[in-house]
Amino acid sequence: MGMTLAEKILAKASGKNEVKAGEIVWVKADIAMMHDLLGPRLIDKGFKRLGGKLFDKEKVVVVSDHCTPPATVQQADILKYTRDWAREFDLPYYYEFEGPCHQVIVEHGHVRPGRLILGTDSHTCMAGGMGAFATGIGSTEMIGVLLTGETWLKVPETIRVHWGGSIPHGVYSKDLILKTIKDIGHAGATYQALEFSGSAIRRMSLDERLVLSNMAVEAGAKTGLIEPDEAVVHFLRDRGIEDVELMQSDKDATYIRELSYDATSLEPQVACPHEIDNVHPVSAVEGQAVDQVYLGSCTNGRISDLRIAAQILKGKKVSKNIRCLVVPASQAVWMQANKEGILDVLTEAGCIVNMPSCGACGGFTSGVIGAGEVVMSSSNRNFRGRMGSASGEIYIGSPATVAATAIEGKIADPRNYIPKEVMI
Ligand SMILES: CC(C)[C@H](C(=O)O)[C@@H](O)C(=O)O
Ligand code: SF4
């Protein structure tokens, strides 16, 4: 019987020829990833009590991103703890101040098609956009992975999400995933995998694909996969990685559910407070006043996102009534944006460019919101208190919607600001 991509990767990770949804398998991790907040400081005691020997330090990646730069003494202590731990175990892959872990592990070539990636963060699923089976696990579970390199997983059923047609002017992958989550619901794909397919997805850049897989968990999914293709091969080849296996779902694979859309008629979408599936077309919320806009995060802080924002904001000014924070998703993105003059364009327009970090996205550092403040954000979550005060309100949309909103100080339709010929 045919297998889905998720089943194929888990078959490989469990050393079997075939697995099927519902089966419980022991799997070997190709990468075990932790970050500062849910990493060493939480696992160290238990890990050492059980022997304290890493299964393979080449497969362990630690990224300090949530507490960078530290806003409190407690965060500074967490950073120091994490750094000391990485030194104690002589980890070859410890990254600090480089940006959110999910982006950093992609850029450094740890994410490859067919790999099983386990991380102590819910958005680990982002790596599925490169054709890996990637999922978040708890810190306690990570102790077992660090000691043995293994864990058990139930093979998930797969929902196929097909986006045919072509994406219209002013609409982006963020709009596709918001519409998808609206229909599935924020818990509608619990313990299932999403697999994105169709002509609209095939034509997307890797940057755009990663937005879809990043947000799979917002529908409750275990992971979000996209069949890897030449774009992934080129990306890895640029990083000196040649040996890339392009696995695909079999034609006769079984899906638990199939959703089919035509992207051609999609409008920009906005998730309204306080749930990510409370999604409406931008026309329904246009004019809603905001206090802050935030362009960043592992969801939508990549170079293509910054390019879109710069196209919209070039020669214009951010509304005087708001703060506009721009946070590149990594140091590499920051440097590329600098080289292209994007940071100048954004700064001249009145944006504040912060260092790559989880800071404002999760309400940890630089950029938290106060009581009753309203934000338009390019990130992935809008529950109460996510970015600071529990009485704040968060709207989520594409980088283009965020940039257009920055100009008006009110939620705005990006299609009014993008020259027709500019598409990514
Ligand atoms: C801090 C952590 C619990 C968290 C996650 O796991 O997703 C964070 O990265 C987020 O985006 O909310
Ligand atoms: S969603 Fe936000 S807080 Fe979570 S890893 Fe990404 S950037 Fe960091």
Coordinates of C-alpha atoms and ligand atoms in Angstrom, one line a residue:
M1 CA 0.0 0.0 0.0
G2 CA 1.2 3.5 -0.7
M3 CA 2.7 5.7 2.0
T4 CA 2.4 9.5 2.6
L5 CA 5.6 11.5 2.9
A6 CA 5.2 11.5 6.7
E7 CA 4.9 7.7 6.8
K8 CA 7.9 7.3 4.5
I9 CA 10.1 9.4 6.7
L10 CA 9.0 7.7 9.9
A11 CA 9.5 4.3 8.2
K12 CA 13.1 5.3 7.5
A13 CA 13.6 6.7 11.0
S14 CA 12.3 3.5 12.5
G15 CA 14.3 1.2 10.2
K16 CA 11.2 -0.4 8.6
N17 CA 10.1 -0.8 5.1
E18 CA 6.6 0.3 5.8
V19 CA 4.6 2.0 8.5
K20 CA 1.1 3.2 8.5
A21 CA -0.9 5.9 10.3
G22 CA -1.9 4.9 13.9
E23 CA 1.1 2.6 14.4
I24 CA 3.5 3.4 17.3
V25 CA 7.1 3.3 16.3
W26 CA 10.5 3.8 17.8
V27 CA 12.4 6.4 15.8
K28 CA 16.0 7.6 15.6
A29 CA 16.4 11.4 15.6
D30 CA 18.6 13.0 13.0
I31 CA 18.6 16.3 14.9
A32 CA 17.8 17.1 18.5
M33 CA 17.2 20.8 18.9
M34 CA 16.8 22.9 22.0
H35 CA 16.6 26.6 22.7
D36 CA 17.5 28.7 25.7
L37 CA 14.0 28.8 27.3
L38 CA 13.1 25.1 27.0
G39 CA 16.6 23.6 26.8
P40 CA 19.6 22.9 29.0
R41 CA 18.2 24.7 32.1
L42 CA 15.2 22.4 32.2
I43 CA 16.9 19.1 31.2
D44 CA 20.3 19.3 32.8
K45 CA 19.3 17.7 36.2
G46 CA 17.4 14.8 34.8
F47 CA 19.9 14.2 32.0
K48 CA 22.8 14.0 34.4
R49 CA 20.9 11.8 36.9
L50 CA 20.5 9.3 34.0
G51 CA 24.1 9.3 33.0
G52 CA 24.6 12.6 31.3
K53 CA 26.1 11.2 28.1
L54 CA 25.0 12.6 24.8
F55 CA 24.0 10.1 22.1
D56 CA 25.8 12.0 19.4
K57 CA 26.9 15.6 19.9
E58 CA 27.0 16.1 16.1
K59 CA 23.2 15.7 16.1
V60 CA 22.5 18.1 19.0
V61 CA 21.8 21.7 18.1
V62 CA 21.3 24.4 20.7
V63 CA 20.1 27.9 19.8
S64 CA 19.7 30.9 22.2
D65 CA 17.0 33.0 20.8
H66 CA 14.1 33.6 23.2
C67 CA 16.1 35.6 25.8
T68 CA 18.2 37.6 23.3
P69 CA 19.2 40.2 24.1
P70 CA 18.3 39.7 27.7
A71 CA 15.8 42.2 29.1
T72 CA 16.0 41.0 32.7
V73 CA 18.7 39.5 35.0
Q74 CA 16.7 36.2 34.9
Q75 CA 17.0 36.1 31.1
A76 CA 20.7 36.9 31.2
D77 CA 21.1 34.0 33.7
I78 CA 19.2 31.6 31.3
L79 CA 21.6 32.7 28.5
K80 CA 24.6 32.1 30.6
Y81 CA 23.3 28.7 31.7
T82 CA 22.7 27.7 28.1
R83 CA 26.1 28.9 26.9
D84 CA 27.9 27.1 29.7
W85 CA 26.0 23.9 29.0
A86 CA 27.0 24.0 25.3
R87 CA 30.6 24.5 26.4
E88 CA 30.5 21.7 29.0
F89 CA 29.4 19.3 26.4
D90 CA 31.7 20.8 23.8
L91 CA 28.8 21.2 21.3
P92 CA 29.9 21.9 17.8
Y93 CA 26.5 23.5 17.0
Y94 CA 25.6 26.2 19.5
Y95 CA 24.2 29.4 18.0
E96 CA 23.6 32.6 20.0
F97 CA 22.1 35.9 19.0
E98 CA 21.6 34.6 15.4
G99 CA 17.8 34.7 15.4
P100 CA 14.9 32.3 16.0
C101 CA 16.1 28.6 16.1
H102 CA 13.8 27.4 13.3
Q103 CA 15.4 29.8 10.8
V104 CA 18.9 29.3 12.1
I105 CA 18.8 25.5 11.7
V106 CA 17.5 25.9 8.2
E107 CA 20.3 28.3 7.2
H108 CA 23.0 26.2 8.8
G109 CA 22.0 23.1 6.8
H110 CA 20.8 21.0 9.7
V111 CA 17.4 20.7 8.1
R112 CA 17.4 18.3 5.1
P113 CA 14.7 16.3 3.3
G114 CA 13.9 13.0 4.9
R115 CA 15.4 13.8 8.3
L116 CA 13.6 13.4 11.6
I117 CA 14.0 16.6 13.6
L118 CA 12.8 16.9 17.2
G119 CA 12.9 20.2 19.0
T120 CA 11.7 21.6 22.3
D121 CA 9.6 24.2 20.5
S122 CA 6.2 23.9 18.9
H123 CA 7.2 25.6 15.7
T124 CA 9.9 22.9 15.0
C125 CA 7.3 21.8 12.4
M126 CA 8.7 24.6 10.1
A127 CA 11.4 22.3 8.9
G128 CA 8.7 20.3 7.1
G129 CA 8.8 23.0 4.4
M130 CA 12.1 21.5 3.4
G131 CA 10.7 17.9 3.4
A132 CA 11.8 16.8 6.9
F133 CA 9.5 15.3 9.5
A134 CA 9.9 17.9 12.2
T135 CA 7.9 18.2 15.4
G136 CA 8.0 19.7 18.8
I137 CA 8.5 17.6 21.9
G138 CA 8.5 18.4 25.6
S139 CA 11.8 19.0 27.5
T140 CA 11.3 15.9 29.6
E141 CA 11.0 13.8 26.4
M142 CA 14.1 15.5 25.1
I143 CA 16.1 14.0 28.0
G144 CA 15.5 10.5 26.6
V145 CA 16.4 11.7 23.1
L146 CA 19.7 13.2 24.3
L147 CA 20.6 10.0 26.1
T148 CA 19.5 7.4 23.5
G149 CA 18.9 9.3 20.2
E150 CA 15.5 7.7 20.2
T151 CA 11.9 8.3 21.1
W152 CA 8.5 6.8 20.2
L153 CA 5.9 8.4 18.0
K154 CA 2.5 7.5 16.7
V155 CA 2.6 7.7 12.9
P156 CA 0.1 10.6 12.1
E157 CA -2.7 10.5 9.6
T158 CA -2.2 13.1 6.9
I159 CA -4.5 15.8 5.7
R160 CA -3.7 16.9 2.2
V161 CA -4.1 20.6 1.6
H162 CA -4.1 21.3 -2.1
W163 CA -3.7 24.9 -3.4
G164 CA -4.2 25.0 -7.1
G165 CA -4.2 28.1 -9.4
S166 CA -1.9 30.9 -9.0
I167 CA -1.6 33.4 -6.2
P168 CA -2.9 36.8 -7.1
H169 CA -1.2 40.2 -6.7
G170 CA -0.9 41.3 -3.1
V171 CA -1.6 37.8 -1.7
Y172 CA 1.1 35.6 -0.1
S173 CA 1.6 32.2 1.5
K174 CA 0.5 33.7 4.9
D175 CA -2.9 34.4 3.4
L176 CA -3.1 30.8 2.2
I177 CA -2.2 29.3 5.6
L178 CA -4.6 31.6 7.5
K179 CA -7.5 30.6 5.2
T180 CA -6.5 26.9 5.7
I181 CA -6.4 27.3 9.5
K182 CA -9.7 29.1 9.5
D183 CA -11.3 26.0 7.8
I184 CA -9.5 23.3 9.8
G185 CA -9.8 25.2 13.1
H186 CA -7.1 25.8 15.7
A187 CA -7.3 22.2 17.0
G188 CA -8.8 20.6 13.9
A189 CA -5.6 18.7 12.9
T190 CA -4.5 17.5 16.3
Y191 CA -1.9 14.7 16.0
Q192 CA -2.3 14.7 12.2
A193 CA 0.2 15.9 9.6
L194 CA -0.6 18.5 7.0
E195 CA 0.8 18.0 3.5
F196 CA 0.7 21.0 1.2
S197 CA 0.5 20.5 -2.5
G198 CA -0.6 22.1 -5.7
S199 CA 0.6 24.5 -8.3
A200 CA 0.4 27.6 -6.1
I201 CA 2.8 25.9 -3.6
R202 CA 5.2 24.5 -6.2
R203 CA 5.8 28.0 -7.5
M204 CA 6.5 29.4 -4.1
S205 CA 10.0 30.3 -2.9
L206 CA 11.4 28.3 0.0
D207 CA 10.9 31.4 2.2
E208 CA 7.2 31.3 1.4
R209 CA 6.9 27.5 1.8
L210 CA 8.3 27.7 5.3
V211 CA 5.4 30.0 6.3
L212 CA 3.0 27.2 5.7
S213 CA 4.9 24.5 7.6
N214 CA 5.7 27.0 10.4
M215 CA 2.0 27.5 11.1
A216 CA 0.9 23.8 10.8
V217 CA 0.9 23.6 14.6
E218 CA -1.6 26.4 14.8
A219 CA -4.1 24.0 13.4
G220 CA -2.9 21.5 16.1
A221 CA -0.9 19.5 13.6
K222 CA 2.1 17.4 14.5
T223 CA 4.0 18.6 11.5
G224 CA 3.5 20.3 8.1
L225 CA 5.2 18.8 5.1
I226 CA 5.9 19.9 1.5
E227 CA 7.4 17.4 -0.9
P228 CA 11.0 18.6 -1.5
D229 CA 12.1 19.6 -5.0
E230 CA 15.0 21.2 -6.9
A231 CA 14.6 24.4 -4.9
V232 CA 15.6 22.5 -1.8
V233 CA 18.5 20.8 -3.6
H234 CA 19.8 24.2 -4.8
F235 CA 19.5 25.7 -1.3
L236 CA 21.5 22.9 0.3
R237 CA 24.0 22.7 -2.6
D238 CA 24.8 26.4 -1.9
R239 CA 25.7 25.3 1.6
G240 CA 28.0 22.5 0.3
I241 CA 25.5 19.7 1.0
E242 CA 25.2 17.4 -2.0
D243 CA 23.6 14.3 -0.7
V244 CA 19.9 15.1 -0.8
E245 CA 17.2 12.5 -0.9
L246 CA 13.9 13.7 -2.5
M247 CA 11.2 11.6 -1.0
Q248 CA 7.6 12.0 -2.1
S249 CA 4.2 10.7 -1.2
D250 CA 3.1 7.7 -3.2
K251 CA 0.2 8.3 -5.7
D252 CA -1.9 5.7 -3.8
A253 CA -1.2 7.0 -0.3
T254 CA -4.1 7.3 2.1
Y255 CA -5.2 10.7 3.4
I256 CA -7.6 11.1 6.2
R257 CA -9.0 14.3 4.7
E258 CA -8.4 16.4 1.6
L259 CA -8.9 20.1 1.3
S260 CA -8.8 21.7 -2.1
Y261 CA -8.6 25.4 -2.9
D262 CA -8.0 27.7 -5.9
A263 CA -5.6 30.4 -4.9
T264 CA -6.6 32.6 -7.8
S265 CA -9.6 34.1 -6.0
L266 CA -8.0 34.5 -2.5
E267 CA -7.9 37.9 -0.9
P268 CA -5.5 39.0 1.8
Q269 CA -6.5 37.4 5.1
V270 CA -6.3 38.6 8.7
A271 CA -6.6 36.5 11.9
C272 CA -8.4 38.6 14.5
P273 CA -8.1 38.5 18.3
H274 CA -7.9 36.2 20.2
E275 CA -7.7 33.0 18.1
I276 CA -5.7 32.2 15.0
D277 CA -8.7 30.6 13.3
N278 CA -10.7 33.8 13.7
V279 CA -9.8 34.7 10.1
H280 CA -11.5 37.3 7.9
P281 CA -10.7 38.9 4.6
V282 CA -8.8 42.1 5.1
S283 CA -11.8 44.1 3.8
A284 CA -13.7 43.1 6.9
V285 CA -11.2 44.7 9.3
E286 CA -9.8 47.5 7.2
G287 CA -9.7 50.7 9.2
Q288 CA -9.1 49.1 12.6
A289 CA -6.6 51.4 14.4
V290 CA -3.4 49.9 15.8
D291 CA -0.6 51.0 18.2
Q292 CA 2.2 48.8 16.9
V293 CA 3.1 46.8 13.8
Y294 CA 5.5 44.0 14.0
L295 CA 7.3 42.6 11.0
G296 CA 9.4 39.6 12.0
S297 CA 9.5 36.2 13.6
C298 CA 10.4 32.7 12.3
T299 CA 7.1 32.9 10.4
N300 CA 7.6 36.0 8.3
G301 CA 10.9 37.7 9.0
R302 CA 12.8 36.3 6.0
I303 CA 14.5 38.3 3.2
S304 CA 11.5 38.0 0.8
D305 CA 9.2 39.4 3.6
L306 CA 11.5 42.4 4.1
R307 CA 11.7 43.0 0.4
I308 CA 7.9 43.2 0.2
A309 CA 7.8 45.6 3.1
A310 CA 10.5 47.8 1.5
Q311 CA 8.6 47.9 -1.8
I312 CA 5.6 49.1 0.1
L313 CA 7.3 51.5 2.4
K314 CA 9.8 53.0 0.0
G315 CA 9.5 56.8 -0.1
K316 CA 6.6 56.6 2.4
K317 CA 6.3 57.3 6.1
V318 CA 5.1 55.1 9.0
S319 CA 2.0 56.7 10.6
K320 CA 3.0 59.0 13.5
N321 CA 0.5 57.2 15.7
I322 CA 2.3 53.9 15.8
R323 CA 5.5 52.1 16.4
C324 CA 6.8 49.9 13.6
L325 CA 9.2 47.2 14.6
V326 CA 11.1 45.2 12.0
V327 CA 13.0 42.1 13.2
P328 CA 14.9 40.2 10.6
A329 CA 14.6 36.4 11.1
S330 CA 18.3 35.9 11.3
Q331 CA 21.7 37.6 11.2
A332 CA 22.0 36.3 7.6
V333 CA 18.7 37.9 6.7
W334 CA 19.8 41.1 8.5
M335 CA 23.1 41.2 6.5
Q336 CA 21.3 40.5 3.2
A337 CA 18.7 43.2 3.8
N338 CA 21.5 45.6 4.7
K339 CA 23.4 44.8 1.5
E340 CA 20.2 45.4 -0.6
G341 CA 19.6 48.8 1.1
I342 CA 16.4 47.4 2.6
L343 CA 17.3 48.5 6.1
D344 CA 17.9 52.0 4.9
V345 CA 14.5 52.1 3.2
L346 CA 12.7 50.8 6.2
T347 CA 14.6 53.1 8.7
E348 CA 14.0 56.2 6.5
A349 CA 10.3 55.3 6.5
G350 CA 10.3 55.4 10.3
C351 CA 10.6 51.7 11.2
I352 CA 12.8 50.6 14.1
V353 CA 15.0 47.6 13.1
N354 CA 15.7 45.3 16.0
M355 CA 18.2 42.5 16.2
P356 CA 17.1 39.0 15.2
S357 CA 15.4 37.3 18.2
C358 CA 12.2 35.9 19.5
G359 CA 11.9 39.1 21.6
A360 CA 8.7 40.9 20.5
C361 CA 7.1 37.8 19.0
G362 CA 6.6 36.0 22.2
G363 CA 6.4 39.1 24.5
F364 CA 9.8 38.3 26.0
T365 CA 12.1 41.3 25.2
S366 CA 12.1 44.5 23.2
G367 CA 8.6 45.2 21.8
V368 CA 6.1 44.0 24.4
I369 CA 2.7 45.7 24.3
G370 CA 0.8 47.5 27.1
A371 CA -2.7 47.4 28.4
G372 CA -5.3 47.7 25.6
E373 CA -2.7 48.1 22.8
V374 CA -3.5 46.8 19.4
V375 CA -0.9 45.1 17.2
M376 CA -0.8 44.1 13.6
S377 CA 1.8 41.3 13.4
S378 CA 3.4 39.0 10.8
S379 CA 3.9 36.3 13.4
N380 CA 1.9 33.1 14.1
R381 CA 0.0 33.5 17.4
N382 CA -2.6 36.0 18.7
F383 CA -3.9 34.5 21.9
R384 CA -4.4 36.8 24.9
G385 CA -1.1 38.0 26.5
R386 CA 1.0 36.6 23.7
M387 CA 3.0 39.8 23.2
G388 CA 2.6 41.4 26.6
S389 CA -0.5 42.7 28.3
A390 CA -3.5 40.3 28.5
S391 CA -5.8 43.2 27.5
G392 CA -3.8 43.8 24.3
E393 CA -5.2 42.6 20.9
I394 CA -3.2 41.0 18.1
Y395 CA -4.2 40.8 14.4
I396 CA -2.1 38.6 12.2
G397 CA -1.5 39.0 8.5
S398 CA 1.1 38.9 5.7
P399 CA 4.2 41.1 5.7
A400 CA 2.5 43.2 3.0
T401 CA -0.6 43.7 5.1
V402 CA 1.7 44.6 8.0
A403 CA 3.6 47.2 5.9
A404 CA 0.4 48.8 4.5
T405 CA -1.0 49.0 8.0
A406 CA 2.2 50.7 9.1
I407 CA 1.6 53.5 6.6
E408 CA -2.0 54.1 7.5
G409 CA -1.8 53.4 11.3
K410 CA -5.0 51.3 10.6
I411 CA -5.3 47.9 9.1
A412 CA -5.0 48.4 5.4
D413 CA -5.3 46.3 2.2
P414 CA -1.8 45.8 0.8
R415 CA -3.1 45.6 -2.7
N416 CA -3.5 49.4 -2.7
Y417 CA 0.3 49.7 -2.2
I418 CA 1.9 47.2 -4.4
P419 CA 2.8 48.0 -8.0
K420 CA 1.2 45.4 -10.2
E421 CA 4.4 44.1 -11.6
V422 CA 6.0 43.4 -8.2
M423 CA 5.4 39.8 -7.2
I424 CA 7.8 37.4 -5.4
Ligands
LIG1 C1 8.6 29.4 24.3 C2 7.9 28.4 23.5 C3 7.0 27.7 24.5 C4 7.2 28.7 22.3 C5 6.9 27.5 21.5 O1 7.1 26.3 21.8 O2 6.3 27.6 20.4 C6 7.6 29.9 21.5 O3 8.6 29.7 20.6 C7 6.3 30.3 20.8 O4 6.3 30.6 19.6 O5 5.3 30.4 21.5
SF4_2 S1 7.1 31.8 17.0 FE1 8.2 33.6 17.8 S2 8.8 33.0 19.8 FE2 8.3 31.1 18.7 S3 10.3 30.4 17.9 FE3 9.3 31.7 16.3 S4 10.1 33.8 16.6 FE4 10.5 32.6 18.4

